[in-house]
Amino acid sequence: MSKKIKHKSAVGQPPGTLTYIGEKKNTKVKISLIDYTEAYYKEKVIKDIRECYELTEKPSVSWINIDGVHDTQIVKTLGMYFRLHPLMLEDIVDTGQRPKVDFYEENIFVVLQMLTFNEQTKKIDTEQVSLILGQNFLLSFQEDKTGDVFEGIRERLRKKSKGSKLRNSGADYLFYLLIDTIVDHYFLVLEGVGEELEALEANIIHDQTPRDFTKQIYEKKRQLSQVKKSALPLRETVARLIREEEKFFSANNFYLRDLYDHTIQVLDTTESYIDVCSNLMDLFLSFIGNKTNDVMKILTIFSTIFLPLTFIAGVYGMNFKYMPELESHYGYFMTWVLMISVAVGAVLYFKKQKWL
Amino acid sequence: MSKKIKHKSAVGQPPGTLTYIGEKKNTKVKISLIDYTEAYYKEKVIKDIRECYELTEKPSVSWINIDGVHDTQIVKTLGMYFRLHPLMLEDIVDTGQRPKVDFYEENIFVVLQMLTFNEQTKKIDTEQVSLILGQNFLLSFQEDKTGDVFEGIRERLRKKSKGSKLRNSGADYLFYLLIDTIVDHYFLVLEGVGEELEALEANIIHDQTPRDFTKQIYEKKRQLSQVKKSALPLRETVARLIREEEKFFSANNFYLRDLYDHTIQVLDTTESYIDVCSNLMDLFLSFIGNKTNDVMKILTIFSTIFLPLTFIAGVYGMNFKYMPELESHYGYFMTWVLMISVAVGAVLYFKKQKWL
Amino acid sequence: MSKKIKHKSAVGQPPGTLTYIGEKKNTKVKISLIDYTEAYYKEKVIKDIRECYELTEKPSVSWINIDGVHDTQIVKTLGMYFRLHPLMLEDIVDTGQRPKVDFYEENIFVVLQMLTFNEQTKKIDTEQVSLILGQNFLLSFQEDKTGDVFEGIRERLRKKSKGSKLRNSGADYLFYLLIDTIVDHYFLVLEGVGEELEALEANIIHDQTPRDFTKQIYEKKRQLSQVKKSALPLRETVARLIREEEKFFSANNFYLRDLYDHTIQVLDTTESYIDVCSNLMDLFLSFIGNKTNDVMKILTIFSTIFLPLTFIAGVYGMNFKYMPELESHYGYFMTWVLMISVAVGAVLYFKKQKWL
Amino acid sequence: MSKKIKHKSAVGQPPGTLTYIGEKKNTKVKISLIDYTEAYYKEKVIKDIRECYELTEKPSVSWINIDGVHDTQIVKTLGMYFRLHPLMLEDIVDTGQRPKVDFYEENIFVVLQMLTFNEQTKKIDTEQVSLILGQNFLLSFQEDKTGDVFEGIRERLRKKSKGSKLRNSGADYLFYLLIDTIVDHYFLVLEGVGEELEALEANIIHDQTPRDFTKQIYEKKRQLSQVKKSALPLRETVARLIREEEKFFSANNFYLRDLYDHTIQVLDTTESYIDVCSNLMDLFLSFIGNKTNDVMKILTIFSTIFLPLTFIAGVYGMNFKYMPELESHYGYFMTWVLMISVAVGAVLYFKKQKWL
Amino acid sequence: MSKKIKHKSAVGQPPGTLTYIGEKKNTKVKISLIDYTEAYYKEKVIKDIRECYELTEKPSVSWINIDGVHDTQIVKTLGMYFRLHPLMLEDIVDTGQRPKVDFYEENIFVVLQMLTFNEQTKKIDTEQVSLILGQNFLLSFQEDKTGDVFEGIRERLRKKSKGSKLRNSGADYLFYLLIDTIVDHYFLVLEGVGEELEALEANIIHDQTPRDFTKQIYEKKRQLSQVKKSALPLRETVARLIREEEKFFSANNFYLRDLYDHTIQVLDTTESYIDVCSNLMDLFLSFIGNKTNDVMKILTIFSTIFLPLTFIAGVYGMNFKYMPELESHYGYFMTWVLMISVAVGAVLYFKKQKWL
């Protein structure tokens, strides 16, 4: 529940109103531009949003990356320049969106959840990424929480190696690559969770379950359901992209299908990890049951042996005037024989019951 | 089960009979009318239902809101004026309806459950809202239980800001807006439930589970299944609206799709909260198991240490005439040595078992 | 399992053989006839099955209701008169049928399970009802177990009120009305079960669970799965009626859709009651766990306090000759001080553990 | 797991190789032939498989039933005579097949699992039955384990009653009848299991659960999942027969639909019995929990009463020289008063806690 | 979790980059070639990958089997010779692929998981097998972990028996045969797991559950979910092959359908084994519960008998000056009578409660 439903403040607003919904922020929004064709490459940081206006008409592929969506004015201005539907803009600044794709007449609009596994805190950070694909431009909006994950793609764009598919292709291939990078990060997250599950499993197999074992399992389950909640609509999104691809994508569909296979693999792995959690929990519960049973047995064995002995000792501690056994020379000795017999008998009984 | 199945009194009635099914009420039904075009706006409270008759022929958009459906005569009269199918009227006054949409030749009829989270009682109030969309009119029927939630929309209607989509559009856009407002309230309800779940989670993580923890979880589960029961048919309803939209809706379908995305998000969140409830319950049960185990251990440790000691003391409390140890000067001292050895041995054993 | 699978005696019989399967009965089968057009109405009890023959040719709507299907000869004769397929007749007399609809060339054949909640025994009675709709006749077969539930419809048929939809319509509307009546009775059954569930819930919330709580929950679950088993195929049946309706039904389909909505509502409610049962069971189990834990705590507290005390008393009950403490004047007093200290220490420890 | 997966020995074999997979057998395979038209009927046991050759050309309906499929040579020869596809033959002799139907150009090939409930052992016997329907012949292969279940059909074939549907119809009707007989046996199996479940339920309701209750439930669950595993593909098989029927079946489809209804009823009943098993298990577990709780209470009550009493007795058993109470004339009496007060106080406390 | 998600090192790489993902290896890759027509057969080990180039043009069927995919250069070269899509090559060297089929213009590309049950370690070994079917060639890539499983097929290829379907058919039949062999190995794996489950079941039925029973069940569940994770996409793969078969497969589709039936049977069996695991776990848990209950009973019986007895003995061990019973000649005897009565009373009570 770390990520709340963020709709509250927007309830009652007319649809299409730009209201930023998310953590409060005062940082300045960073806008970077990459403009390229096969032959040409330019990269710069944009200070004034108005610089973007001229880009809308250029034939080169323009990739504008906006880090931070809390400044709704910037989003609004970009929306005006690139003639974006108001509902699109509303979704960009509402960081509690469900992943989805919308097909507008001139654009494809994709909202995704980018997950990153924080190695220190062992938590999953979520960040909403919105992508808008137009004729020869691509807008990407990030939440400015975790670092930038598209640096690898920028590296590849800078290299003008002969036959680079990326520089030769249009904005649609870049669009595909960004989504692919995000999906790849899901694997890293699952790997992080998987390693911790393996550690927990090793714990329980070697009978060294920590006291907060169930809390840890609970925590992992929560993280996995977080991954699932993001990955399920992600799969739908990619599936819809494939169905509609002919209209928008110039390249053939093998890349999108590959992407789709990866989203399914993410879901498969998530599901199987959730199963592992449940099975570990069952294992733990049966261990608790077993241990309680063992503790009970020890208690019962001790009680069953010593209660009769103490009784016998109590009997001969009585102060009756007439107790013939007390007078006998062998009384004390015989009593020990009796007590030892009782104890041995109890031990033999428990041996037979396989309790010892 | 706070909301009973209300069909009982209507069983055996011919279909189409208007029988109010719901809480008994004597309050007067409040009818309010808003009549508008882009240029013109009128709002008034209607005293006599007959005033509505003339509205049916006017070209302006007429929104008649009826607060209270227990006066079946009013519903019947409106039905006559606006030529509504008897089955529609029957559903309006039966407040136990499942959310649904029916497409009649000239109208769209939608029944919804409006949910509101009562911050004081921490309960979810349910109220049935029926909407009938006609050529240039919209009828909305509320149950008159909780307050009116459409005030925000009225506000927006009153403002004649230039380019207001609402005033420029027909009754279909108003119709969409009313449903949107209802769906938005589901988010508020889920937020209320979510906050309480977070509190319960914090309780259990910090080992401060209240005694009625399971009852509270049970209560939350009940509320969530109540939300789900309303939201599931709501999603179907919106989906059917989208499928049939071309026939009835003049606007393009982006708004309805946005609405559909929201209903899915409501369901996703509800499902994940139900999962959270189950996981919290599991966590609690494993805690109970652990605690019972701990209590058992303390009992067993104490018994295992003191039962043998008491036995030894008992032995030398016996009154046999001939007990050589009793005569010995060091007998008492040696007995203490024996008893302490037994106690230390037991403690060492439990240390080795990691019970201490 | 109160209703057994009744196929045994029919195994090996050629298909189409009329074998009555159900409780044995000797009662006489009661056949009643209602014959009507808009203007004309006749109602009589038929003594001789041959009276029915002439009806097959009349243009008026004839409703023949047969109470009791154990007299296979009557069913056979009717089958001959109305040219019914042998498989239909076989299904009528086999009272263990799954609800279904079959479309024959000239007839629609529907088998349903009629449920009634017995207020005295708190049990659900099941009775098979078969309906055959022909061109201008309707045959209804009941099992003659519980009372007749169609009396309300007969009442409405008798009244020749102007504009009565029932008298103006054909056999298909009557057919719809009979099914509607049966579906309405499902709501009554659910209401009965729901009230008992509410009582059980109140019990557990107020910590007054009766000893046979789990048995009662089990009983309710059984009843609900009985309702579900009848209602699921009922929904399919109505859905198929809607799909095929154009061929057979003269009226428009709003009535059938309304019926379909009701069957879905029945299923929704049943499902949610089953969930309630499971949740109540979980609640109860966690209570049992809590209670066992509480009992254990009391036992442990008492043992932990009194075992050391008894041990101390035992020590000074020993009969060693040389026990310096015994000689001391303050020995007894000091021993009490020691014992009280131990007891107070234990109590403080338990206070700290929040056991007290 | 009584029926192993039998593929092992066939792994690595080329497809189409005839390898008998099943229990080893040396018995002679029994081949019986029934040849009939409406007017003519012949029945004989075939000694030499070559006698079958002539049958392939005759216009009469020939039903060859083979009891035992371990003699692959016979299957091979028949395959050659009737021009059967090698894959069909391979499936016939591999007795671990999943029920299915295959449509070959000239034949329909059906593999089914025949279940019979052994009243003595209370176990379900499984036997694979393969049917091949050709133009004017029907081949049936049984495993020769349990008795022959088609005797009833043979009886009906022998009777040349006027208008016997069986003798008048072609091989397709006979084919349907054989499948119908097999499906009917599923009801007998379910009835056997159901009766045992009822006995177990009666046990638990009357608090007389046998010690191996859970094992018995486990056994029933296993049997039911066995039925389900056979019945699920059986339903698919019949459904596919219905879809493809026009090509192969001369008769109308009412019979097949009736068959389909029966397979669904088998599955419904199986599912509901599996539910009953789970519910009975839950009931049993909550009983165990209740009983442990009761045992604990008795232990706690006794300990809580007698530990303090024994302690008091122990105190006055101490041998201190100076113990004023011991000297008092009423000391003993007062001690009894104290001890009885403690005991009565404890009892009152437990009464208040509703433990007594 | 023994097979990790292996995507990590490839994250951020451009799609189509050949990065081997899997266990590190230094072994030399073994390439073997089989080239055949009906009349001609050649088999050799290829030392230099360049020998393969000429094969691409030959009309005979060429089967190149590559054992080991860690030498990406070899895969790259083959890809160039046979004009394979880069995504195909990327998938071949990434050994964490989900089973799938991709249809390229000139090739069918299948990735499968080959499972083998290691009889010694009782573990399931997984190995990725990729198959590429071209016009007259077939490429198969194995991971070089477990032995080669295609030897049986090679044997059959070598034999030039008259009418051998294999030698007469094209590469598509060989392609089918390789997949069939892999699916057959799933049955062997399931048989191995099934035998161990039977052993565990026998253990629990005969009350000889080993201490690590739950761990073993957990292990089996993990293996079965591993099988399921491979088999589910395998079924999809075969289903897609069937749907697309007309374009690529010359033979009729009976063989593929047979394959499909086998994959379904694998899944059915896996599912039913998973059920068996869950049921065994339930059985074990109810046994633990029963056993704890039994232990408790013994403890309670002993305590309930001896606590009062010890108390009585304690009373008459008190040292009060005035204790009339002590003086009585029959005091000691009467005390024994009292103690025996108490003990007998307790035993009778427990008999009545059916605890003894």
Short mmCIF file of N, CA and C in Angstrom, two decimals, chain E residues 259-344:
data_model
loop_
_atom_site.label_atom_id
_atom_site.label_comp_id
_atom_site.label_asym_id
_atom_site.label_seq_id
_atom_site.Cartn_x
_atom_site.Cartn_y
_atom_site.Cartn_z
N LEU E 259 0.59 -35.24 -31.19
CA LEU E 259 1.55 -34.53 -30.34
C LEU E 259 0.82 -33.62 -29.37
N TYR E 260 -0.18 -32.93 -29.89
CA TYR E 260 -0.96 -32.02 -29.06
C TYR E 260 -1.67 -32.77 -27.94
N ASP E 261 -2.27 -33.92 -28.29
CA ASP E 261 -2.91 -34.73 -27.26
C ASP E 261 -1.92 -35.09 -26.16
N HIS E 262 -0.68 -35.40 -26.57
CA HIS E 262 0.32 -35.76 -25.56
C HIS E 262 0.66 -34.59 -24.65
N THR E 263 0.78 -33.38 -25.22
CA THR E 263 1.11 -32.23 -24.37
C THR E 263 -0.03 -31.97 -23.37
N ILE E 264 -1.27 -32.17 -23.82
CA ILE E 264 -2.39 -32.00 -22.89
C ILE E 264 -2.34 -33.03 -21.79
N GLN E 265 -1.98 -34.26 -22.17
CA GLN E 265 -1.89 -35.32 -21.17
C GLN E 265 -0.79 -35.00 -20.15
N VAL E 266 0.33 -34.44 -20.63
CA VAL E 266 1.40 -34.02 -19.72
C VAL E 266 0.85 -33.01 -18.72
N LEU E 267 0.12 -32.03 -19.21
CA LEU E 267 -0.41 -30.98 -18.33
C LEU E 267 -1.44 -31.54 -17.36
N ASP E 268 -2.34 -32.41 -17.87
CA ASP E 268 -3.33 -33.04 -17.00
C ASP E 268 -2.64 -33.76 -15.85
N THR E 269 -1.64 -34.56 -16.20
CA THR E 269 -0.96 -35.35 -15.17
C THR E 269 -0.24 -34.45 -14.19
N THR E 270 0.41 -33.40 -14.71
CA THR E 270 1.11 -32.47 -13.83
C THR E 270 0.13 -31.84 -12.84
N GLU E 271 -0.99 -31.37 -13.37
CA GLU E 271 -2.01 -30.75 -12.51
C GLU E 271 -2.48 -31.72 -11.45
N SER E 272 -2.73 -32.97 -11.86
CA SER E 272 -3.28 -33.91 -10.88
C SER E 272 -2.22 -34.27 -9.85
N TYR E 273 -0.93 -34.26 -10.22
CA TYR E 273 0.13 -34.51 -9.24
C TYR E 273 0.24 -33.34 -8.27
N ILE E 274 0.06 -32.12 -8.79
CA ILE E 274 0.09 -30.96 -7.89
C ILE E 274 -1.04 -31.07 -6.87
N ASP E 275 -2.21 -31.50 -7.35
CA ASP E 275 -3.32 -31.75 -6.43
C ASP E 275 -2.95 -32.79 -5.39
N VAL E 276 -2.32 -33.86 -5.84
CA VAL E 276 -1.93 -34.92 -4.91
C VAL E 276 -1.02 -34.34 -3.83
N CYS E 277 -0.06 -33.48 -4.24
CA CYS E 277 0.84 -32.84 -3.27
C CYS E 277 0.03 -32.07 -2.22
N SER E 278 -0.91 -31.25 -2.69
CA SER E 278 -1.70 -30.45 -1.76
C SER E 278 -2.49 -31.35 -0.82
N ASN E 279 -3.09 -32.41 -1.38
CA ASN E 279 -3.87 -33.30 -0.54
C ASN E 279 -3.00 -34.02 0.48
N LEU E 280 -1.79 -34.42 0.06
CA LEU E 280 -0.88 -35.08 1.01
C LEU E 280 -0.51 -34.11 2.13
N MET E 281 -0.30 -32.86 1.77
CA MET E 281 0.06 -31.84 2.76
C MET E 281 -1.08 -31.67 3.76
N ASP E 282 -2.31 -31.58 3.26
CA ASP E 282 -3.48 -31.48 4.14
C ASP E 282 -3.55 -32.67 5.08
N LEU E 283 -3.34 -33.85 4.49
CA LEU E 283 -3.40 -35.07 5.27
C LEU E 283 -2.37 -35.00 6.38
N PHE E 284 -1.16 -34.55 6.05
CA PHE E 284 -0.07 -34.47 7.03
C PHE E 284 -0.43 -33.48 8.13
N LEU E 285 -0.96 -32.32 7.74
CA LEU E 285 -1.31 -31.32 8.74
C LEU E 285 -2.38 -31.83 9.69
N SER E 286 -3.37 -32.57 9.14
CA SER E 286 -4.42 -33.07 10.03
C SER E 286 -3.85 -34.15 10.94
N PHE E 287 -2.81 -34.86 10.48
CA PHE E 287 -2.16 -35.85 11.33
C PHE E 287 -1.41 -35.17 12.47
N ILE E 288 -0.70 -34.10 12.12
CA ILE E 288 0.02 -33.34 13.15
C ILE E 288 -0.99 -32.87 14.21
N GLY E 289 -2.10 -32.34 13.74
CA GLY E 289 -3.13 -31.86 14.66
C GLY E 289 -3.63 -32.98 15.54
N ASN E 290 -3.88 -34.13 14.92
CA ASN E 290 -4.34 -35.28 15.68
C ASN E 290 -3.32 -35.72 16.72
N LYS E 291 -2.05 -35.72 16.31
CA LYS E 291 -0.99 -36.17 17.20
C LYS E 291 -0.84 -35.23 18.40
N THR E 292 -0.86 -33.93 18.12
CA THR E 292 -0.77 -32.96 19.21
C THR E 292 -1.92 -33.20 20.18
N ASN E 293 -3.10 -33.45 19.61
CA ASN E 293 -4.25 -33.74 20.44
C ASN E 293 -4.02 -34.96 21.32
N ASP E 294 -3.43 -36.00 20.74
CA ASP E 294 -3.17 -37.22 21.50
C ASP E 294 -2.17 -36.97 22.63
N VAL E 295 -1.11 -36.23 22.30
CA VAL E 295 -0.09 -35.93 23.31
C VAL E 295 -0.72 -35.16 24.47
N MET E 296 -1.53 -34.17 24.09
CA MET E 296 -2.23 -33.37 25.10
C MET E 296 -3.07 -34.24 26.01
N LYS E 297 -3.74 -35.22 25.39
CA LYS E 297 -4.63 -36.07 26.19
C LYS E 297 -3.85 -36.84 27.23
N ILE E 298 -2.72 -37.40 26.83
CA ILE E 298 -1.91 -38.17 27.78
C ILE E 298 -1.47 -37.28 28.92
N LEU E 299 -0.99 -36.08 28.57
CA LEU E 299 -0.56 -35.15 29.59
C LEU E 299 -1.70 -34.83 30.55
N THR E 300 -2.85 -34.57 29.97
CA THR E 300 -4.00 -34.17 30.79
C THR E 300 -4.44 -35.32 31.69
N ILE E 301 -4.45 -36.53 31.13
CA ILE E 301 -4.86 -37.68 31.93
C ILE E 301 -3.94 -37.85 33.13
N PHE E 302 -2.62 -37.82 32.87
CA PHE E 302 -1.68 -38.02 33.96
C PHE E 302 -1.80 -36.92 35.01
N SER E 303 -1.87 -35.68 34.52
CA SER E 303 -1.96 -34.57 35.47
C SER E 303 -3.23 -34.66 36.28
N THR E 304 -4.34 -34.97 35.61
CA THR E 304 -5.62 -34.98 36.29
C THR E 304 -5.69 -36.09 37.34
N ILE E 305 -4.95 -37.18 37.09
CA ILE E 305 -4.94 -38.26 38.08
C ILE E 305 -4.00 -37.93 39.24
N PHE E 306 -2.79 -37.50 38.92
CA PHE E 306 -1.78 -37.40 39.98
C PHE E 306 -1.80 -36.09 40.75
N LEU E 307 -2.31 -35.02 40.16
CA LEU E 307 -2.34 -33.77 40.93
C LEU E 307 -3.18 -33.91 42.19
N PRO E 308 -4.41 -34.46 42.11
CA PRO E 308 -5.18 -34.62 43.36
C PRO E 308 -4.52 -35.59 44.33
N LEU E 309 -3.92 -36.66 43.78
CA LEU E 309 -3.30 -37.65 44.67
C LEU E 309 -2.16 -37.00 45.45
N THR E 310 -1.32 -36.29 44.73
CA THR E 310 -0.19 -35.64 45.38
C THR E 310 -0.67 -34.65 46.42
N PHE E 311 -1.76 -33.98 46.09
CA PHE E 311 -2.33 -33.04 47.05
C PHE E 311 -2.75 -33.75 48.34
N ILE E 312 -3.43 -34.87 48.18
CA ILE E 312 -3.89 -35.62 49.37
C ILE E 312 -2.69 -36.04 50.21
N ALA E 313 -1.66 -36.59 49.52
CA ALA E 313 -0.45 -37.00 50.24
C ALA E 313 0.15 -35.80 50.94
N GLY E 314 0.12 -34.65 50.25
CA GLY E 314 0.68 -33.43 50.84
C GLY E 314 -0.05 -33.03 52.11
N VAL E 315 -1.37 -33.17 52.09
CA VAL E 315 -2.17 -32.78 53.26
C VAL E 315 -1.73 -33.54 54.48
N TYR E 316 -1.58 -34.88 54.31
CA TYR E 316 -1.22 -35.67 55.48
C TYR E 316 0.27 -35.66 55.75
N GLY E 317 1.00 -34.88 54.96
CA GLY E 317 2.42 -34.65 55.26
C GLY E 317 2.61 -33.38 56.07
N MET E 318 1.49 -32.68 56.34
CA MET E 318 1.59 -31.44 57.11
C MET E 318 1.90 -31.76 58.57
N ASN E 319 2.55 -30.77 59.19
CA ASN E 319 3.05 -31.03 60.54
C ASN E 319 2.22 -30.39 61.64
N PHE E 320 0.95 -30.16 61.39
CA PHE E 320 0.12 -29.57 62.44
C PHE E 320 0.10 -30.48 63.66
N LYS E 321 0.09 -29.82 64.77
CA LYS E 321 0.10 -30.59 66.01
C LYS E 321 -1.18 -31.40 66.14
N TYR E 322 -2.27 -30.72 65.84
CA TYR E 322 -3.57 -31.37 66.01
C TYR E 322 -4.14 -31.78 64.67
N MET E 323 -3.88 -33.00 64.26
CA MET E 323 -4.50 -33.53 63.03
C MET E 323 -5.08 -34.88 63.36
N PRO E 324 -6.41 -34.94 63.65
CA PRO E 324 -7.00 -36.16 64.20
C PRO E 324 -6.76 -37.38 63.32
N GLU E 325 -6.82 -37.23 61.97
CA GLU E 325 -6.69 -38.40 61.11
C GLU E 325 -5.37 -39.13 61.34
N LEU E 326 -4.32 -38.35 61.63
CA LEU E 326 -3.00 -38.97 61.75
C LEU E 326 -2.93 -39.98 62.89
N GLU E 327 -3.74 -39.69 63.88
CA GLU E 327 -3.69 -40.57 65.05
C GLU E 327 -4.43 -41.87 64.81
N SER E 328 -5.41 -41.82 63.95
CA SER E 328 -6.27 -43.00 63.76
C SER E 328 -5.46 -44.18 63.21
N HIS E 329 -5.80 -45.37 63.70
CA HIS E 329 -5.11 -46.57 63.26
C HIS E 329 -5.35 -46.83 61.75
N TYR E 330 -6.58 -46.49 61.28
CA TYR E 330 -6.92 -46.81 59.89
C TYR E 330 -6.70 -45.62 58.95
N GLY E 331 -6.15 -44.55 59.52
CA GLY E 331 -5.95 -43.32 58.72
C GLY E 331 -5.20 -43.60 57.42
N TYR E 332 -4.07 -44.29 57.55
CA TYR E 332 -3.25 -44.55 56.38
C TYR E 332 -4.03 -45.38 55.37
N PHE E 333 -4.67 -46.41 55.85
CA PHE E 333 -5.46 -47.28 54.97
C PHE E 333 -6.58 -46.51 54.28
N MET E 334 -7.29 -45.70 55.08
CA MET E 334 -8.40 -44.94 54.51
C MET E 334 -7.90 -43.95 53.44
N THR E 335 -6.73 -43.40 53.71
CA THR E 335 -6.17 -42.47 52.73
C THR E 335 -5.92 -43.17 51.40
N TRP E 336 -5.38 -44.38 51.48
CA TRP E 336 -5.18 -45.15 50.24
C TRP E 336 -6.53 -45.39 49.54
N VAL E 337 -7.52 -45.73 50.32
CA VAL E 337 -8.84 -45.96 49.73
C VAL E 337 -9.30 -44.70 49.00
N LEU E 338 -9.11 -43.56 49.68
CA LEU E 338 -9.52 -42.30 49.06
C LEU E 338 -8.75 -42.04 47.77
N MET E 339 -7.43 -42.24 47.86
CA MET E 339 -6.61 -41.95 46.68
C MET E 339 -6.96 -42.86 45.52
N ILE E 340 -7.18 -44.13 45.82
CA ILE E 340 -7.52 -45.07 44.74
C ILE E 340 -8.88 -44.71 44.15
N SER E 341 -9.81 -44.31 45.03
CA SER E 341 -11.13 -43.91 44.51
C SER E 341 -10.99 -42.75 43.55
N VAL E 342 -10.20 -41.73 43.94
CA VAL E 342 -10.02 -40.58 43.06
C VAL E 342 -9.44 -41.02 41.72
N ALA E 343 -8.40 -41.87 41.78
CA ALA E 343 -7.76 -42.32 40.54
C ALA E 343 -8.74 -43.09 39.68
N VAL E 344 -9.49 -44.02 40.29
CA VAL E 344 -10.45 -44.81 39.52
C VAL E 344 -11.53 -43.91 38.93
#
